[in-house]
Short mmCIF file of C-alpha atoms in Angstrom, two decimals:
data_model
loop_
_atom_site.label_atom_id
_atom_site.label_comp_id
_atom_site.label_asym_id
_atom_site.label_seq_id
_atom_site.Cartn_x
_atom_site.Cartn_y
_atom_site.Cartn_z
CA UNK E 1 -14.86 -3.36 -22.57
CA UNK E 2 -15.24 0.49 -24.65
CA UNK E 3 -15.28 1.60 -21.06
CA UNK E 4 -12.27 0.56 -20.02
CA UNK E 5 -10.15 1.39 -23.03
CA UNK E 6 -11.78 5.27 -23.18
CA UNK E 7 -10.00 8.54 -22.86
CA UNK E 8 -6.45 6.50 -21.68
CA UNK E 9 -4.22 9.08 -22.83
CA UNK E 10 -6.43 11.73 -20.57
CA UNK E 11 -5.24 9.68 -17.51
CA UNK E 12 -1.09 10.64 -18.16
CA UNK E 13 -2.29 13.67 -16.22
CA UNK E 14 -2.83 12.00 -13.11
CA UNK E 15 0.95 11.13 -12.74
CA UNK E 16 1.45 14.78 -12.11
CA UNK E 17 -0.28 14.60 -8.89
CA UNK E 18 0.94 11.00 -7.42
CA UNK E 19 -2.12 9.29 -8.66
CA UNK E 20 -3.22 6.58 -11.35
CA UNK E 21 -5.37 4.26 -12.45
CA UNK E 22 -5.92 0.46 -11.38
CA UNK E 23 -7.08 -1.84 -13.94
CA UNK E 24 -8.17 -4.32 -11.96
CA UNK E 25 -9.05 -8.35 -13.05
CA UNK E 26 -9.31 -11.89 -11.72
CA UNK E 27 -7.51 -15.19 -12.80
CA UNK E 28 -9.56 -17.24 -10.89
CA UNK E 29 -9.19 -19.68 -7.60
CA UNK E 30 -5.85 -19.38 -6.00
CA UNK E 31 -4.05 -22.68 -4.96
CA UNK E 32 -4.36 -22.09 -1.61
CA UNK E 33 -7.70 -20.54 -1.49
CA UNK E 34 -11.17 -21.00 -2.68
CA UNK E 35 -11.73 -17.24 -2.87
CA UNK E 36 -10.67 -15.83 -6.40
CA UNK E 37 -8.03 -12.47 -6.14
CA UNK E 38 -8.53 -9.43 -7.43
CA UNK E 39 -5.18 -8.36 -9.50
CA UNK E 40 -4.36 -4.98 -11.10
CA UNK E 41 -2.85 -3.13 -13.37
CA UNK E 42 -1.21 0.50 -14.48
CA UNK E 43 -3.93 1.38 -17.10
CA UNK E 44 -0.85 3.56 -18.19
CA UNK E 45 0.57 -0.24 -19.83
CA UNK E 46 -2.70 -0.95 -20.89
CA UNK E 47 -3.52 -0.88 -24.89
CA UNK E 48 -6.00 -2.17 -25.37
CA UNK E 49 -8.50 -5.17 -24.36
CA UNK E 50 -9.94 -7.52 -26.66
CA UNK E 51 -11.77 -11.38 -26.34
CA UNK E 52 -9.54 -14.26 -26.78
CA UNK E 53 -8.24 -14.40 -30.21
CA UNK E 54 -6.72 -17.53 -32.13
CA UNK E 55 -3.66 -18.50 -30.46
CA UNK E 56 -0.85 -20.32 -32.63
CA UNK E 57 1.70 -22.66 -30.57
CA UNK E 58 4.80 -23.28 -32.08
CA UNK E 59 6.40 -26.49 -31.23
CA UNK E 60 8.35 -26.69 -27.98
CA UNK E 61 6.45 -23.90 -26.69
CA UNK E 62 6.03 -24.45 -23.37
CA UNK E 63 3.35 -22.99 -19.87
CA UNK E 64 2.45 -19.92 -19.58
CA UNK E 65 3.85 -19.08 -22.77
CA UNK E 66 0.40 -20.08 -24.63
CA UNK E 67 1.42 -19.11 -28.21
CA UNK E 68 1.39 -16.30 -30.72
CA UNK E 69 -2.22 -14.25 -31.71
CA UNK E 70 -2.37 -11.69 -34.57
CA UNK E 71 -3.75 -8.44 -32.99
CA UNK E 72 -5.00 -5.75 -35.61
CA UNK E 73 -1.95 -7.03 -38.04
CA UNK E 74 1.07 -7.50 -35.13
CA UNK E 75 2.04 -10.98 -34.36
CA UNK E 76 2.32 -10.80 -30.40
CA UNK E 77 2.89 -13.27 -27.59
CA UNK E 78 0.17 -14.18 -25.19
CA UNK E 79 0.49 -15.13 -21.36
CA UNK E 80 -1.14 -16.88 -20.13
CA UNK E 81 -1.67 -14.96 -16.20
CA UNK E 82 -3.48 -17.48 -14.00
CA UNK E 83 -0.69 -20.23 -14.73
CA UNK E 84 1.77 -17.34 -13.81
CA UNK E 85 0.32 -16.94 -10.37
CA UNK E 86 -0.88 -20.46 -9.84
CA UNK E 87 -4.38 -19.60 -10.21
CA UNK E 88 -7.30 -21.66 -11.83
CA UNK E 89 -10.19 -20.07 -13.93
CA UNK E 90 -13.41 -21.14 -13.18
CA UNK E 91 -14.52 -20.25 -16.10
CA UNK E 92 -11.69 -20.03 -18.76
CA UNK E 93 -9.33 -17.52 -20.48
CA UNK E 94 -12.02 -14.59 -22.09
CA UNK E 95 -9.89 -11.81 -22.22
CA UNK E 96 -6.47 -10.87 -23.37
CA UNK E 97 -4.93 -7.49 -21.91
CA UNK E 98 -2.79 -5.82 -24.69
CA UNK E 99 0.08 -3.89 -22.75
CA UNK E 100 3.40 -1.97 -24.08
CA UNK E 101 6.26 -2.23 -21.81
CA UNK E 102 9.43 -2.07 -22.08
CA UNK E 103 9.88 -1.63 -25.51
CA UNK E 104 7.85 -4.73 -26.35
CA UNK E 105 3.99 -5.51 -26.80
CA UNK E 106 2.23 -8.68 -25.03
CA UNK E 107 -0.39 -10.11 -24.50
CA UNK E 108 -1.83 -11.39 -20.90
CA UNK E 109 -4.82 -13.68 -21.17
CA UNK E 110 -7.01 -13.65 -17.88
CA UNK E 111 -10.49 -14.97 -16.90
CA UNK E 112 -12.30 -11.62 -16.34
CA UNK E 113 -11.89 -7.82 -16.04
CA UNK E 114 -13.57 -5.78 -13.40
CA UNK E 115 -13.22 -2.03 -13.18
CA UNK E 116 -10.72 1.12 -13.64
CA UNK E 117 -10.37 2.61 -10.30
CA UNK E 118 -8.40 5.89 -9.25
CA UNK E 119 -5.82 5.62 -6.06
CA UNK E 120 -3.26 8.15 -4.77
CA UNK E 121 0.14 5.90 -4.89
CA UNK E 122 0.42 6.56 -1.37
CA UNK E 123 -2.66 4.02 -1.10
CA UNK E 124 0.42 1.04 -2.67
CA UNK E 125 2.59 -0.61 -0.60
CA UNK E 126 5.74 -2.59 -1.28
CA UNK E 127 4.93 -6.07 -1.05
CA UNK E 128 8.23 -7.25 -0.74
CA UNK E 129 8.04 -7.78 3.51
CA UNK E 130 3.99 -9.26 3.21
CA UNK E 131 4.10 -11.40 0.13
CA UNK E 132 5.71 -14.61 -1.39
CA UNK E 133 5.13 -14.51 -4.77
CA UNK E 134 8.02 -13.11 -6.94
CA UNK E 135 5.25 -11.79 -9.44
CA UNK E 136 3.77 -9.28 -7.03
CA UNK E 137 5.28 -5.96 -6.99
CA UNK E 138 3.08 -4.12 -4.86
CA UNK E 139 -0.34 -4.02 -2.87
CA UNK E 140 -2.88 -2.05 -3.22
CA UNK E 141 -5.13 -0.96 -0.59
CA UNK E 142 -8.82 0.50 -2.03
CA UNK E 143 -10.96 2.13 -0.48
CA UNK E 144 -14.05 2.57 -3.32
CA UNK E 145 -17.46 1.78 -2.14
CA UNK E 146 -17.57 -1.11 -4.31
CA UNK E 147 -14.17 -2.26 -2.78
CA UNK E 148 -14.50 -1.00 0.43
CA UNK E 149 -11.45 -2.56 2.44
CA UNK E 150 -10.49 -5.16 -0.42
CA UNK E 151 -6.95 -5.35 -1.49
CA UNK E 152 -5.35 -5.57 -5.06
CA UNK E 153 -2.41 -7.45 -5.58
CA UNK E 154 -0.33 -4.93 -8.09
CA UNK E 155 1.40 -7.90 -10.54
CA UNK E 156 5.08 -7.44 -11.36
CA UNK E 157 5.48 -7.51 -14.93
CA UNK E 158 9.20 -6.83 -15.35
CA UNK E 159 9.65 -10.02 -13.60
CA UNK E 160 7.16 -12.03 -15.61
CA UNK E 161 8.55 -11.15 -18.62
CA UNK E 162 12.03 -11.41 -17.18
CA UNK E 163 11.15 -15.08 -16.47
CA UNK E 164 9.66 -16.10 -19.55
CA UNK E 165 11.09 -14.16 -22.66
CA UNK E 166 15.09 -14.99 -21.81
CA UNK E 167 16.04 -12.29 -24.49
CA UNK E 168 15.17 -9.60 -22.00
CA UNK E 169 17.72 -11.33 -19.18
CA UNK E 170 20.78 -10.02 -20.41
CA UNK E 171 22.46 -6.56 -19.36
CA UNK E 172 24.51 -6.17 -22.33
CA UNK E 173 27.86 -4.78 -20.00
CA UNK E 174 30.06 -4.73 -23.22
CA UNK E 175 28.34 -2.36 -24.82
CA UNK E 176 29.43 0.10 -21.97
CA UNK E 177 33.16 -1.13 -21.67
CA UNK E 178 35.86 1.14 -20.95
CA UNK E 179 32.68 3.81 -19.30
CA UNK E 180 34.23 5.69 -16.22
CA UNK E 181 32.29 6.90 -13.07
CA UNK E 182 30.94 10.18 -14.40
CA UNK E 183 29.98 11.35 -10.76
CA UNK E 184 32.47 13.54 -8.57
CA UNK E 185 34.75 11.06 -6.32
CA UNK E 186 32.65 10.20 -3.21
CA UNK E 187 28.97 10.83 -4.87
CA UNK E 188 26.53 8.20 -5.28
CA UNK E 189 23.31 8.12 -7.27
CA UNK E 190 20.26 7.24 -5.55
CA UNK E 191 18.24 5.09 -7.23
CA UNK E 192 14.32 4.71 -6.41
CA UNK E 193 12.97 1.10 -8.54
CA UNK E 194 10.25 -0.93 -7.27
CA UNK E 195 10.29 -4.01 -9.34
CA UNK E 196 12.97 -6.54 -7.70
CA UNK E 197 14.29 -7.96 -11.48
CA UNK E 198 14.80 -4.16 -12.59
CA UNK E 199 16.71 -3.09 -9.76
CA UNK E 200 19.45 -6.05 -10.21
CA UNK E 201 19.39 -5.39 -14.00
CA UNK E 202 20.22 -1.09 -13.07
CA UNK E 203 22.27 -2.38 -10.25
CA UNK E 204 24.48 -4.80 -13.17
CA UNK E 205 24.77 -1.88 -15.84
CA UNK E 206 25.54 1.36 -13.17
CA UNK E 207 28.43 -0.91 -11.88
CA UNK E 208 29.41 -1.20 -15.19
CA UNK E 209 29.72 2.16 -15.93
CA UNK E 210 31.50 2.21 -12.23
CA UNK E 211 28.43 4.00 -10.72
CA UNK E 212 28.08 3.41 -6.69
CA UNK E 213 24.88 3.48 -5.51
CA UNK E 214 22.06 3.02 -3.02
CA UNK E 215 19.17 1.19 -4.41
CA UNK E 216 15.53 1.98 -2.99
CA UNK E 217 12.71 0.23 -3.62
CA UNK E 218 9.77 3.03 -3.26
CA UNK E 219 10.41 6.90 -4.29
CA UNK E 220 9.48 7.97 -0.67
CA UNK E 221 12.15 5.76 0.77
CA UNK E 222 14.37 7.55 -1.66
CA UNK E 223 13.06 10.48 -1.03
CA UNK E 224 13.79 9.95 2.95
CA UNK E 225 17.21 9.16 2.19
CA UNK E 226 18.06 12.22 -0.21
CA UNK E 227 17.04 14.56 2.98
CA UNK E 228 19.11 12.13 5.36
CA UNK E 229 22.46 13.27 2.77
CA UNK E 230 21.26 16.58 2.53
CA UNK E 231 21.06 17.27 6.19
CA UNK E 232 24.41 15.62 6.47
CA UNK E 233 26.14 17.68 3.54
CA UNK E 234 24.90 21.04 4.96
CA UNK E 235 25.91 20.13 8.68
CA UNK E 236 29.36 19.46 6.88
CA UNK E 237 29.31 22.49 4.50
CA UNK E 238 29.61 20.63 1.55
CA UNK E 239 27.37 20.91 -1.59
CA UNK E 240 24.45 18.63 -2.28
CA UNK E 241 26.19 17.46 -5.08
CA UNK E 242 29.30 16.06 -3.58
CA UNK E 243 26.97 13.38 -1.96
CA UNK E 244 24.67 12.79 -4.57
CA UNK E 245 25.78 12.86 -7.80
CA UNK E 246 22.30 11.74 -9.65
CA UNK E 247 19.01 10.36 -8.97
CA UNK E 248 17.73 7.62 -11.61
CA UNK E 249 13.99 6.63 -10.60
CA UNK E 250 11.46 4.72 -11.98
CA UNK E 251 7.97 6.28 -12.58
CA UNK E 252 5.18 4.15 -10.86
CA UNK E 253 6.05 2.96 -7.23
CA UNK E 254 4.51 2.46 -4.29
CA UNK E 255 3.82 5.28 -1.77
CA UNK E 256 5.44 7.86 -4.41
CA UNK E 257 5.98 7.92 -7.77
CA UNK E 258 8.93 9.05 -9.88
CA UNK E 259 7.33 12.37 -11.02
CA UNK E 260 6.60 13.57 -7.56
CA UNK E 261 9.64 12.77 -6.49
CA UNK E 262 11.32 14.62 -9.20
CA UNK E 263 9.30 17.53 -8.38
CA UNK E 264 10.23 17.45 -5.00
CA UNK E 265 13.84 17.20 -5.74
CA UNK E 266 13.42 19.92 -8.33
CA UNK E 267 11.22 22.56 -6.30
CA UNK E 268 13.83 22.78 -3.25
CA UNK E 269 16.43 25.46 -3.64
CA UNK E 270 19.21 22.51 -1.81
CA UNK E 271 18.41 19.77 -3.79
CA UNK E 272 17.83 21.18 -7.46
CA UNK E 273 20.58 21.18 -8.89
CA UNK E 274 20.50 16.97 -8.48
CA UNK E 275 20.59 15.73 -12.01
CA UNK E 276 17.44 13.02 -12.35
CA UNK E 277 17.27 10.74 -14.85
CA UNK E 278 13.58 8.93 -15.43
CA UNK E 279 13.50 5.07 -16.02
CA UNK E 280 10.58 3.83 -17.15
CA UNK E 281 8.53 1.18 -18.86
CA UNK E 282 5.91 3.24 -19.64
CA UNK E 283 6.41 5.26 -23.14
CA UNK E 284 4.78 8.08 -25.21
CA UNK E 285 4.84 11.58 -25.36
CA UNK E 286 2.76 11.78 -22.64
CA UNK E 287 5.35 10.34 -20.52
CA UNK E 288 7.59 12.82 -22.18
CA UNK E 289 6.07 15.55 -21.66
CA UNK E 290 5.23 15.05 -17.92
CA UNK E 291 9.59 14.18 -17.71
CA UNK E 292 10.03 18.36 -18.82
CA UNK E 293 7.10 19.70 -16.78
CA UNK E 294 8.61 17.74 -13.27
CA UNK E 295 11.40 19.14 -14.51
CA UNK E 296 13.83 16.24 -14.98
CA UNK E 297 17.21 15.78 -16.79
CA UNK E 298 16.41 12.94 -18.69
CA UNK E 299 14.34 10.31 -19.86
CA UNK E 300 14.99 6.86 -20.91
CA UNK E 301 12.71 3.60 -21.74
CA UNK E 302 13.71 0.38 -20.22
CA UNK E 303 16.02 -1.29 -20.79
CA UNK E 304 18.61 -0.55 -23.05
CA UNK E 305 22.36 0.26 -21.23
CA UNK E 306 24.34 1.51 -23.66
CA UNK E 307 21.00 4.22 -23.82
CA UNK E 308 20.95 4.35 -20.53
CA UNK E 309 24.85 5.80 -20.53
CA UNK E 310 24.17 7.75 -22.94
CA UNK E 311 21.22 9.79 -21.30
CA UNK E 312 23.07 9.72 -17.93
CA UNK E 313 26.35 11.52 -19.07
CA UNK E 314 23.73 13.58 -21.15
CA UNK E 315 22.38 14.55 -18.09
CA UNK E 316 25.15 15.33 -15.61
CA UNK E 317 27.04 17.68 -18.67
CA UNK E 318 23.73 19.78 -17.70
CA UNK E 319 22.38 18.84 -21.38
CA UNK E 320 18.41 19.72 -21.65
CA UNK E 321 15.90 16.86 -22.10
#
């Protein structure tokens, strides 16, 4: 397990060059299959992984909540994974997966852990069109020798935790009351999200700011679209800026992540002067840091609205991260 927890932080340099790394793990038989899935994982959300620890169930607790475990002295909740996908371990719940996201820690229990492996994000593809389960964000196509032509089924976790911790269902609108649309009349802000439960929570708390906008689900279908608009404002001798008045974009999605796409947006003499703002569940100053190198406006963990204002009008008054 060293193996997998080593040198973590020296993978935030990846994310400058539209890669990252896989954590990938099994749950055991699916419900439909005999054949057990291989699932992954940002290592980027990744703490730490330990055995299984003592859990503690509270009374009324209920599936796949499995309880609370103390982890080096923090009381955390622990997941249990295979009951989230409907899979059955074959040979029990060995592992927990320690992740940070969204300004909470968890634990996911899961029957095994496999390998770390290094894909471009152009090797993930939405899996909203090719897959049922509301749990799976993405798909993952590898190519490693081990691997060769296997696929990894990239799990949600916004949604998951959406679904079971019902503190983190609420977009607290009245903490923005009485916000005004920022952006110049007839700009929108493209936003680029590829977890389904995020984009209706940013969808809830830009319309209550009175932000329009055009959701995307992968940073290279944004990415399309902003050169759609910018072909259109130039053919009508308008400024970029008068037809998109921000871009807000998560960091890890399929076919292109956040930071390239704020690179790209940032390195073209048309499109530059775009304020982006970067929404993400990953955290740290390595996160940080990549945010000023790409070149971004601003920065802001998920999910917290009345931050989330605050960094956008931050932002479009041309303040500095």
């Amino acid at each position: 397990m060293d193996s997998f927890q080593k040198d973590i932080d020296e993978r935030a340099n990846l994310a400058l060059s539209n890669k990252f790394e896989l954590l990938l793990f099994r749950l055991g038989k699916g419900q439909h299959s005999d054949k057990s899935e291989l699932y992954g994982i940002n290592v980027f959300k990744l703490r730490e992984i330990v055995p299984m620890q003592k859990i503690n169930r509270a009374a009324g607790m209920m599936s796949p909540l499995l309880g609370m475990a103390n982890i080096r002295d923090q009381i955390i909740p622990v997941i249990d994974l295979p009951a989230v996908t409907g899979c059955t371990p074959e040979t029990g719940l060995n592992l927990l997966l320690i992740t940070e996201y969204a300004r909470s820690t968890q634990a996911f229990a899961v029957e095994s852990v496999e390998n770390i492996i290094r894909l471009d994000w152009s090797q993930v593809h939405a899996a909203e069109s090719g897959v049922s389960s509301r749990n799976i964000t993405s798909i993952a196509s590898l190519d490693s020798d081990e691997y060769k032509g296997e696929l990894a089924l990239v799990l949600d976790v916004e949604q998951i935790l959406y679904d079971i911790i019902p503190s983190g269902r609420n977009v607290d609108v009245a903490a923005i009351e009485g916000s005004t649309n920022p952006l110049k009349p007839g700009a929108v802000a493209i936003v680029a999200e590829d977890s389904k439960v995020a984009r209706m929570m940013l969808e809830q708390g830009l319309k209550g700011m009175g932000i329009p906008t055009m959701m995307h689900s992968t940073g290279l279908e944004a990415w399309e679209k902003i050169k759609v608009i910018a072909a259109e404002a130039k053919a009508a001798g308008q400024p970029i800026t008068d037809r998109i008045g921000m871009v807000l974009t998560d960091i890890e999605m399929p076919e292109m992540d956040g930071f390239t796409l704020t690179r790209n947006i940032k390195t073209d003499i048309t499109l530059k002067q775009i304020p982006v703002v970067i929404h993400s569940s990953l955290s740290g100053s390595a996160n940080e840091d990549h945010v000023r190198k790409v070149g971004a406006n601003g920065y802001v963990a998920k999910f917290d609205v009345k931050e989330l204002s605050q960094v956008i009008n931050k932002a479009l008054e041309g303040a500095e991260l």
